[in-house]
JSON list of C-alpha atoms in Angstrom, two decimals:
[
{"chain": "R", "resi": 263, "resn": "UNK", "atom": "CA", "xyz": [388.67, 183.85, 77.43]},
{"chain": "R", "resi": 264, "resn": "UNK", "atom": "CA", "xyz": [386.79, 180.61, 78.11]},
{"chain": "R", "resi": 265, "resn": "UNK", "atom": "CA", "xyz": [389.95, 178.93, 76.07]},
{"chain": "R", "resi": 266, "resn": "UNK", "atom": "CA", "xyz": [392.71, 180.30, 78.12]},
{"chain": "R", "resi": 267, "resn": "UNK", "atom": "CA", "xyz": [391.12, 179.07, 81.24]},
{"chain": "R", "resi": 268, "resn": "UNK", "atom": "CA", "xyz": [390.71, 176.25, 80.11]},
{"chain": "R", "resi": 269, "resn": "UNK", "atom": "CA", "xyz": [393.93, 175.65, 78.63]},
{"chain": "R", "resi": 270, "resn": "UNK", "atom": "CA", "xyz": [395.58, 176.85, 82.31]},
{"chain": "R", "resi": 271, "resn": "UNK", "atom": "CA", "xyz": [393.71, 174.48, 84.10]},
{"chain": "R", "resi": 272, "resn": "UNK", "atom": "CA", "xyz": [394.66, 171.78, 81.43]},
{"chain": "R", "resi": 273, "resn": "UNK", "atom": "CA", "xyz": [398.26, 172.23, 81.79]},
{"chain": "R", "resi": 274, "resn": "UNK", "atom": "CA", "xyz": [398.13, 172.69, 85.45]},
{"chain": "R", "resi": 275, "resn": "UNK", "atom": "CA", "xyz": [396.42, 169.01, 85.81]},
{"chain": "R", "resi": 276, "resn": "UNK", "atom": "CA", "xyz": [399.34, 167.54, 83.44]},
{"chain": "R", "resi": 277, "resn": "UNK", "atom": "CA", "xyz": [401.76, 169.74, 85.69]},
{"chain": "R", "resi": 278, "resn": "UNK", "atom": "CA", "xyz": [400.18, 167.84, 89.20]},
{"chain": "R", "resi": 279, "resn": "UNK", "atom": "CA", "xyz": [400.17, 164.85, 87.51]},
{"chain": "R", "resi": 280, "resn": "UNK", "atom": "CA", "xyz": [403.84, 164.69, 86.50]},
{"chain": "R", "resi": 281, "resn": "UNK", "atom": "CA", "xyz": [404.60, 165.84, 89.59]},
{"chain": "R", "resi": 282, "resn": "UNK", "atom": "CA", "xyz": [402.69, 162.85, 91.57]},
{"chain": "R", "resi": 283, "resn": "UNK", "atom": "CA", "xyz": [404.35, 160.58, 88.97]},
{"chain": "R", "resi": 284, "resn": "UNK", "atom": "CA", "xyz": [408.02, 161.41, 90.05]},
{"chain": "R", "resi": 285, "resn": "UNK", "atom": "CA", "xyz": [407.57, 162.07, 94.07]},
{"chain": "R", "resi": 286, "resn": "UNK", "atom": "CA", "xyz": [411.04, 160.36, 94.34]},
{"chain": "R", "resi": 287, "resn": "UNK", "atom": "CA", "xyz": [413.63, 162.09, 96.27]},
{"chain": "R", "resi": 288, "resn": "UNK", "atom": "CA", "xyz": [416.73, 163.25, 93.96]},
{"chain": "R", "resi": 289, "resn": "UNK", "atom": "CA", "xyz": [420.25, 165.46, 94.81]},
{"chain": "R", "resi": 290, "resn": "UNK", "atom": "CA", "xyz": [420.52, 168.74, 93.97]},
{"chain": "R", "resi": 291, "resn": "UNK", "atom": "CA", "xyz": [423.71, 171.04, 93.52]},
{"chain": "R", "resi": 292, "resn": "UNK", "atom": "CA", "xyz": [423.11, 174.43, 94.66]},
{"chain": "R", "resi": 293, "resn": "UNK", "atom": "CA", "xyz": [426.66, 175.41, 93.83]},
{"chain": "R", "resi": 294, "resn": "UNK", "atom": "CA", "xyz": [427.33, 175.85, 97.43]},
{"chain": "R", "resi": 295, "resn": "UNK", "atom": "CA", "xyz": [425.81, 172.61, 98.81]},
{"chain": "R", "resi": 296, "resn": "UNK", "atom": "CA", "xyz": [424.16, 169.40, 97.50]},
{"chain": "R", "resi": 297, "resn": "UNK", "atom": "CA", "xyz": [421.01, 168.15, 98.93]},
{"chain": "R", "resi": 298, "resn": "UNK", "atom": "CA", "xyz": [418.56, 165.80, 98.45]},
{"chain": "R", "resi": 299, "resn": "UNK", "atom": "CA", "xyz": [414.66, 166.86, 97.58]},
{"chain": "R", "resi": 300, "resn": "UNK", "atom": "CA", "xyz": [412.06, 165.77, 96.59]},
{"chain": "R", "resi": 301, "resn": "UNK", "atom": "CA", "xyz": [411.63, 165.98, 92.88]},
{"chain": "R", "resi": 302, "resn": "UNK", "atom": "CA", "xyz": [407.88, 167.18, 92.91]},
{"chain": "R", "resi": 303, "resn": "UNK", "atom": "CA", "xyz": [409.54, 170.07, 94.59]},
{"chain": "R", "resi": 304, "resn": "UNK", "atom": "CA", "xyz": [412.07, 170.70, 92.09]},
{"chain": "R", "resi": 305, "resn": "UNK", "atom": "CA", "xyz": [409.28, 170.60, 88.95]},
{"chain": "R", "resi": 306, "resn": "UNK", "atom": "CA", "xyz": [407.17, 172.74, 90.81]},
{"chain": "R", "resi": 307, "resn": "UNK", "atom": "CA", "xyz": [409.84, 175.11, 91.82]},
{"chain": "R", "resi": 308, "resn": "UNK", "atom": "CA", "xyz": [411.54, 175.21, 88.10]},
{"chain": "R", "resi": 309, "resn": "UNK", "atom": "CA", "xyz": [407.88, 176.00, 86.38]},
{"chain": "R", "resi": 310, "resn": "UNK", "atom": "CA", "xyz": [407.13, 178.65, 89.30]},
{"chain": "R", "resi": 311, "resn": "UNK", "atom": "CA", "xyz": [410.38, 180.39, 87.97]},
{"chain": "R", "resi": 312, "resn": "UNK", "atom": "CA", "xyz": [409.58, 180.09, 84.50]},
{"chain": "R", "resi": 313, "resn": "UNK", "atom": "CA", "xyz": [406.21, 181.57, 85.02]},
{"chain": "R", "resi": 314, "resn": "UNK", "atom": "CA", "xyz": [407.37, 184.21, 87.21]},
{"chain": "R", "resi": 315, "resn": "UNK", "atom": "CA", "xyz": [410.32, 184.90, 84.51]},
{"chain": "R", "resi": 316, "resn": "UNK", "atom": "CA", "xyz": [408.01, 184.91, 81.48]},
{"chain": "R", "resi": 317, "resn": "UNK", "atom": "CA", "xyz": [405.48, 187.32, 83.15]},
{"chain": "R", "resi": 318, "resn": "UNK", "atom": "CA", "xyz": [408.22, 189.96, 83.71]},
{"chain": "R", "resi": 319, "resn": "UNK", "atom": "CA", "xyz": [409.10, 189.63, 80.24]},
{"chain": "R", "resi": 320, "resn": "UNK", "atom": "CA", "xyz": [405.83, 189.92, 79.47]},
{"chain": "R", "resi": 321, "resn": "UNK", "atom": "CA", "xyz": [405.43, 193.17, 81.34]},
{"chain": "R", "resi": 322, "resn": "UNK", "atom": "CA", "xyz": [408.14, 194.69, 80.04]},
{"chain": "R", "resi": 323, "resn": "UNK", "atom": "CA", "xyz": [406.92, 194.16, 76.18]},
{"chain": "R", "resi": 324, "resn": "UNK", "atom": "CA", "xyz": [403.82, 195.20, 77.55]},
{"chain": "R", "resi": 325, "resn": "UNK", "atom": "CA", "xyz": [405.48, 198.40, 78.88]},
{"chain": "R", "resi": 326, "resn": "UNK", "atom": "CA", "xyz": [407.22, 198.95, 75.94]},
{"chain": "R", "resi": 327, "resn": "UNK", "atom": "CA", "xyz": [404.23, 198.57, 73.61]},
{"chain": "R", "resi": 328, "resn": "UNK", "atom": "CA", "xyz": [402.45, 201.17, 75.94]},
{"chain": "R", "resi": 329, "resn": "UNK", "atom": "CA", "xyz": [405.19, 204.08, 74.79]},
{"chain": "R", "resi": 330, "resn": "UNK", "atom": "CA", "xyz": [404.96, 202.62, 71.37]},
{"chain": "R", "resi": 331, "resn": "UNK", "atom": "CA", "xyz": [401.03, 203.11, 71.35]},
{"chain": "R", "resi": 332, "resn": "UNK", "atom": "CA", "xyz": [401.20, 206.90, 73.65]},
{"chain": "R", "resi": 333, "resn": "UNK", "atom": "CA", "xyz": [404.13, 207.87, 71.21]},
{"chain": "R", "resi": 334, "resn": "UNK", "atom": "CA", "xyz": [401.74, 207.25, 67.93]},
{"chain": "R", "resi": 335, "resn": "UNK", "atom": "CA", "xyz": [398.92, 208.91, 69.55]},
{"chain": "R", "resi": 336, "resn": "UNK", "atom": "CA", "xyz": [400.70, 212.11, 70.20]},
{"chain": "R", "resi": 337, "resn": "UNK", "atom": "CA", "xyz": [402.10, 211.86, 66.62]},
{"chain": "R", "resi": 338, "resn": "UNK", "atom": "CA", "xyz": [398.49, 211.29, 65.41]},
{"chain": "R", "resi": 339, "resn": "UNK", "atom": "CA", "xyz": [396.98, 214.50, 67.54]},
{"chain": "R", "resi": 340, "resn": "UNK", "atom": "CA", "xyz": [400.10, 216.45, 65.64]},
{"chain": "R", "resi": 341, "resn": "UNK", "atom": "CA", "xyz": [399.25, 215.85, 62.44]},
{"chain": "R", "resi": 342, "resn": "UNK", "atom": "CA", "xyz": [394.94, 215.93, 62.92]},
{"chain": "R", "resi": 343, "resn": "UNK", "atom": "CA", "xyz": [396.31, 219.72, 64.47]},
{"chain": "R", "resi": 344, "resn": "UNK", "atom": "CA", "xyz": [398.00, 220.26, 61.26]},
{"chain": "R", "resi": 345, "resn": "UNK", "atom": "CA", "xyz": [395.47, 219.32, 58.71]},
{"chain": "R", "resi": 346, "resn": "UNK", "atom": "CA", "xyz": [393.31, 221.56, 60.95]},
{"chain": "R", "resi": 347, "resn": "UNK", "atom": "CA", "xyz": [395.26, 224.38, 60.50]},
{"chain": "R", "resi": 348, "resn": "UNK", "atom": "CA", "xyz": [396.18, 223.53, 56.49]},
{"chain": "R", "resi": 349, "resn": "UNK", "atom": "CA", "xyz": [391.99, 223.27, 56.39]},
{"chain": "R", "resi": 350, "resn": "UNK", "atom": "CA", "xyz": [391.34, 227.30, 58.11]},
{"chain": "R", "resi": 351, "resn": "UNK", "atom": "CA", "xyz": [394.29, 228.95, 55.61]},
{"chain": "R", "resi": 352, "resn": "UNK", "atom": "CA", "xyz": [392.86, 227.00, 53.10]},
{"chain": "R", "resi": 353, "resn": "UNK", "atom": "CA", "xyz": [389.20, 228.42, 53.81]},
{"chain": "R", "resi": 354, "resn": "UNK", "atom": "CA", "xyz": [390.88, 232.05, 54.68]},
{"chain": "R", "resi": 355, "resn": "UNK", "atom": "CA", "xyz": [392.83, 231.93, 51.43]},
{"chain": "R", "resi": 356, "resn": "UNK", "atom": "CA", "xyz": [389.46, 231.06, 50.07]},
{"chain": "R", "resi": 357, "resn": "UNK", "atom": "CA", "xyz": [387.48, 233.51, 51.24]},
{"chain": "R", "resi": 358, "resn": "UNK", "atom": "CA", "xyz": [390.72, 236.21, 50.53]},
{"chain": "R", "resi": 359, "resn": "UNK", "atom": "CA", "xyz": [390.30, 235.20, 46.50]},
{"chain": "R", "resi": 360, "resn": "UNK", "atom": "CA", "xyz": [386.48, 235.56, 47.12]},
{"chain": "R", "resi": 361, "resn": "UNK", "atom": "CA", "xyz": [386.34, 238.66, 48.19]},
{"chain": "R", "resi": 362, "resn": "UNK", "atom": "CA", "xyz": [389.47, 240.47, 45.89]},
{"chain": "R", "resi": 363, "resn": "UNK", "atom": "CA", "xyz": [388.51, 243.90, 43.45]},
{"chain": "R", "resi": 364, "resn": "UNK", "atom": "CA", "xyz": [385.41, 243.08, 41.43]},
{"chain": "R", "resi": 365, "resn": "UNK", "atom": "CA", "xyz": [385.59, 238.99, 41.79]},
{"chain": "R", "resi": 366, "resn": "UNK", "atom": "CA", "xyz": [381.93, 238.98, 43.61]},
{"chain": "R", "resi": 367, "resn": "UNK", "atom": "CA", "xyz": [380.47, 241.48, 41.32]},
{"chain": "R", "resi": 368, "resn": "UNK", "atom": "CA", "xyz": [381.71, 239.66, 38.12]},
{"chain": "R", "resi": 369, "resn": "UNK", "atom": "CA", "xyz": [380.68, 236.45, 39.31]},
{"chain": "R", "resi": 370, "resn": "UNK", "atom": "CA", "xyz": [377.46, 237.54, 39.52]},
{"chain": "R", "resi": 371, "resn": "UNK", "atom": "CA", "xyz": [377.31, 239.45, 36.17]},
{"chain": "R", "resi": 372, "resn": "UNK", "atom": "CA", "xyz": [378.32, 236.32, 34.11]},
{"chain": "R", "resi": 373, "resn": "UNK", "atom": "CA", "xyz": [376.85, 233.66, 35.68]},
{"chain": "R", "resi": 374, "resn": "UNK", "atom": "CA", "xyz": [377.19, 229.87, 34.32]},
{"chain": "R", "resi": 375, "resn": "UNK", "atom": "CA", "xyz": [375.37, 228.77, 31.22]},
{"chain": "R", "resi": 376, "resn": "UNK", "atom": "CA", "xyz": [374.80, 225.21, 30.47]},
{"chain": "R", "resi": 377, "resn": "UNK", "atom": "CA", "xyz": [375.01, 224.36, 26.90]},
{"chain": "R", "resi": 378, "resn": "UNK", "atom": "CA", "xyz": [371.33, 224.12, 26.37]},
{"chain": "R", "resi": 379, "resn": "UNK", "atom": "CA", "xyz": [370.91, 227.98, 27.15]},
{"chain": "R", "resi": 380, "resn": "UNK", "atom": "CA", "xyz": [373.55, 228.85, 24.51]},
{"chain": "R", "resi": 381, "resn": "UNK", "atom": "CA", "xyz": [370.98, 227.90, 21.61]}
]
């Protein structure tokens, strides 16, 4: 943050001291009249509407990366609500084979051996 303030008030000294450097008067067609001004006025005028120009540009990528992040975000709660329901009729298919004719009774009846209890 420290950067971009200083790099703001770096330009804006360069952007004074242009200015100061060219205080002569110059003409200026406005299409429907010509007048003279002063050319610190014209600098300072043309990089007030750039600034002004880039920060709506800026908003509106801003605006549009803000739908772009809400859309994603809805899309992720859809599928974390899908895996949730895959996971409970995975566990109720589970427990369904668990609990079918004779499966709990012959689990228990033959239980696992490990190869040392076969000698």
């Amino acid at each position: 943050m420290r950067w971009k303030v200083l790099g703001a008030v770096v330009f804006a000294v360069v952007i004074v001291v242009f200015t100061l450097a060219n205080s002569s008067d110059v003409s200026v067609n406005f299409v429907f009249a010509r007048e003279r001004v002063n050319l610190v006025l014209v600098i300072l005028l043309s990089v007030l509407l750039g600034m002004v120009l880039m920060a709506i540009l800026w908003s509106i990528h801003a605006w549009r990366l803000r739908g772009e992040i809400r859309a994603r975000n809805r899309h992720i709660a859809e599928l974390e609500a899908k895996v949730q329901s895959m996971e409970a009729e995975r566990a109720a298919s589970a427990r369904e084979v668990g609990q079918g004719p004779g499966a709990h009774g012959a689990a228990e009846a033959n239980p696992p051996q490990s190869p040392d209890s076969a000698w």
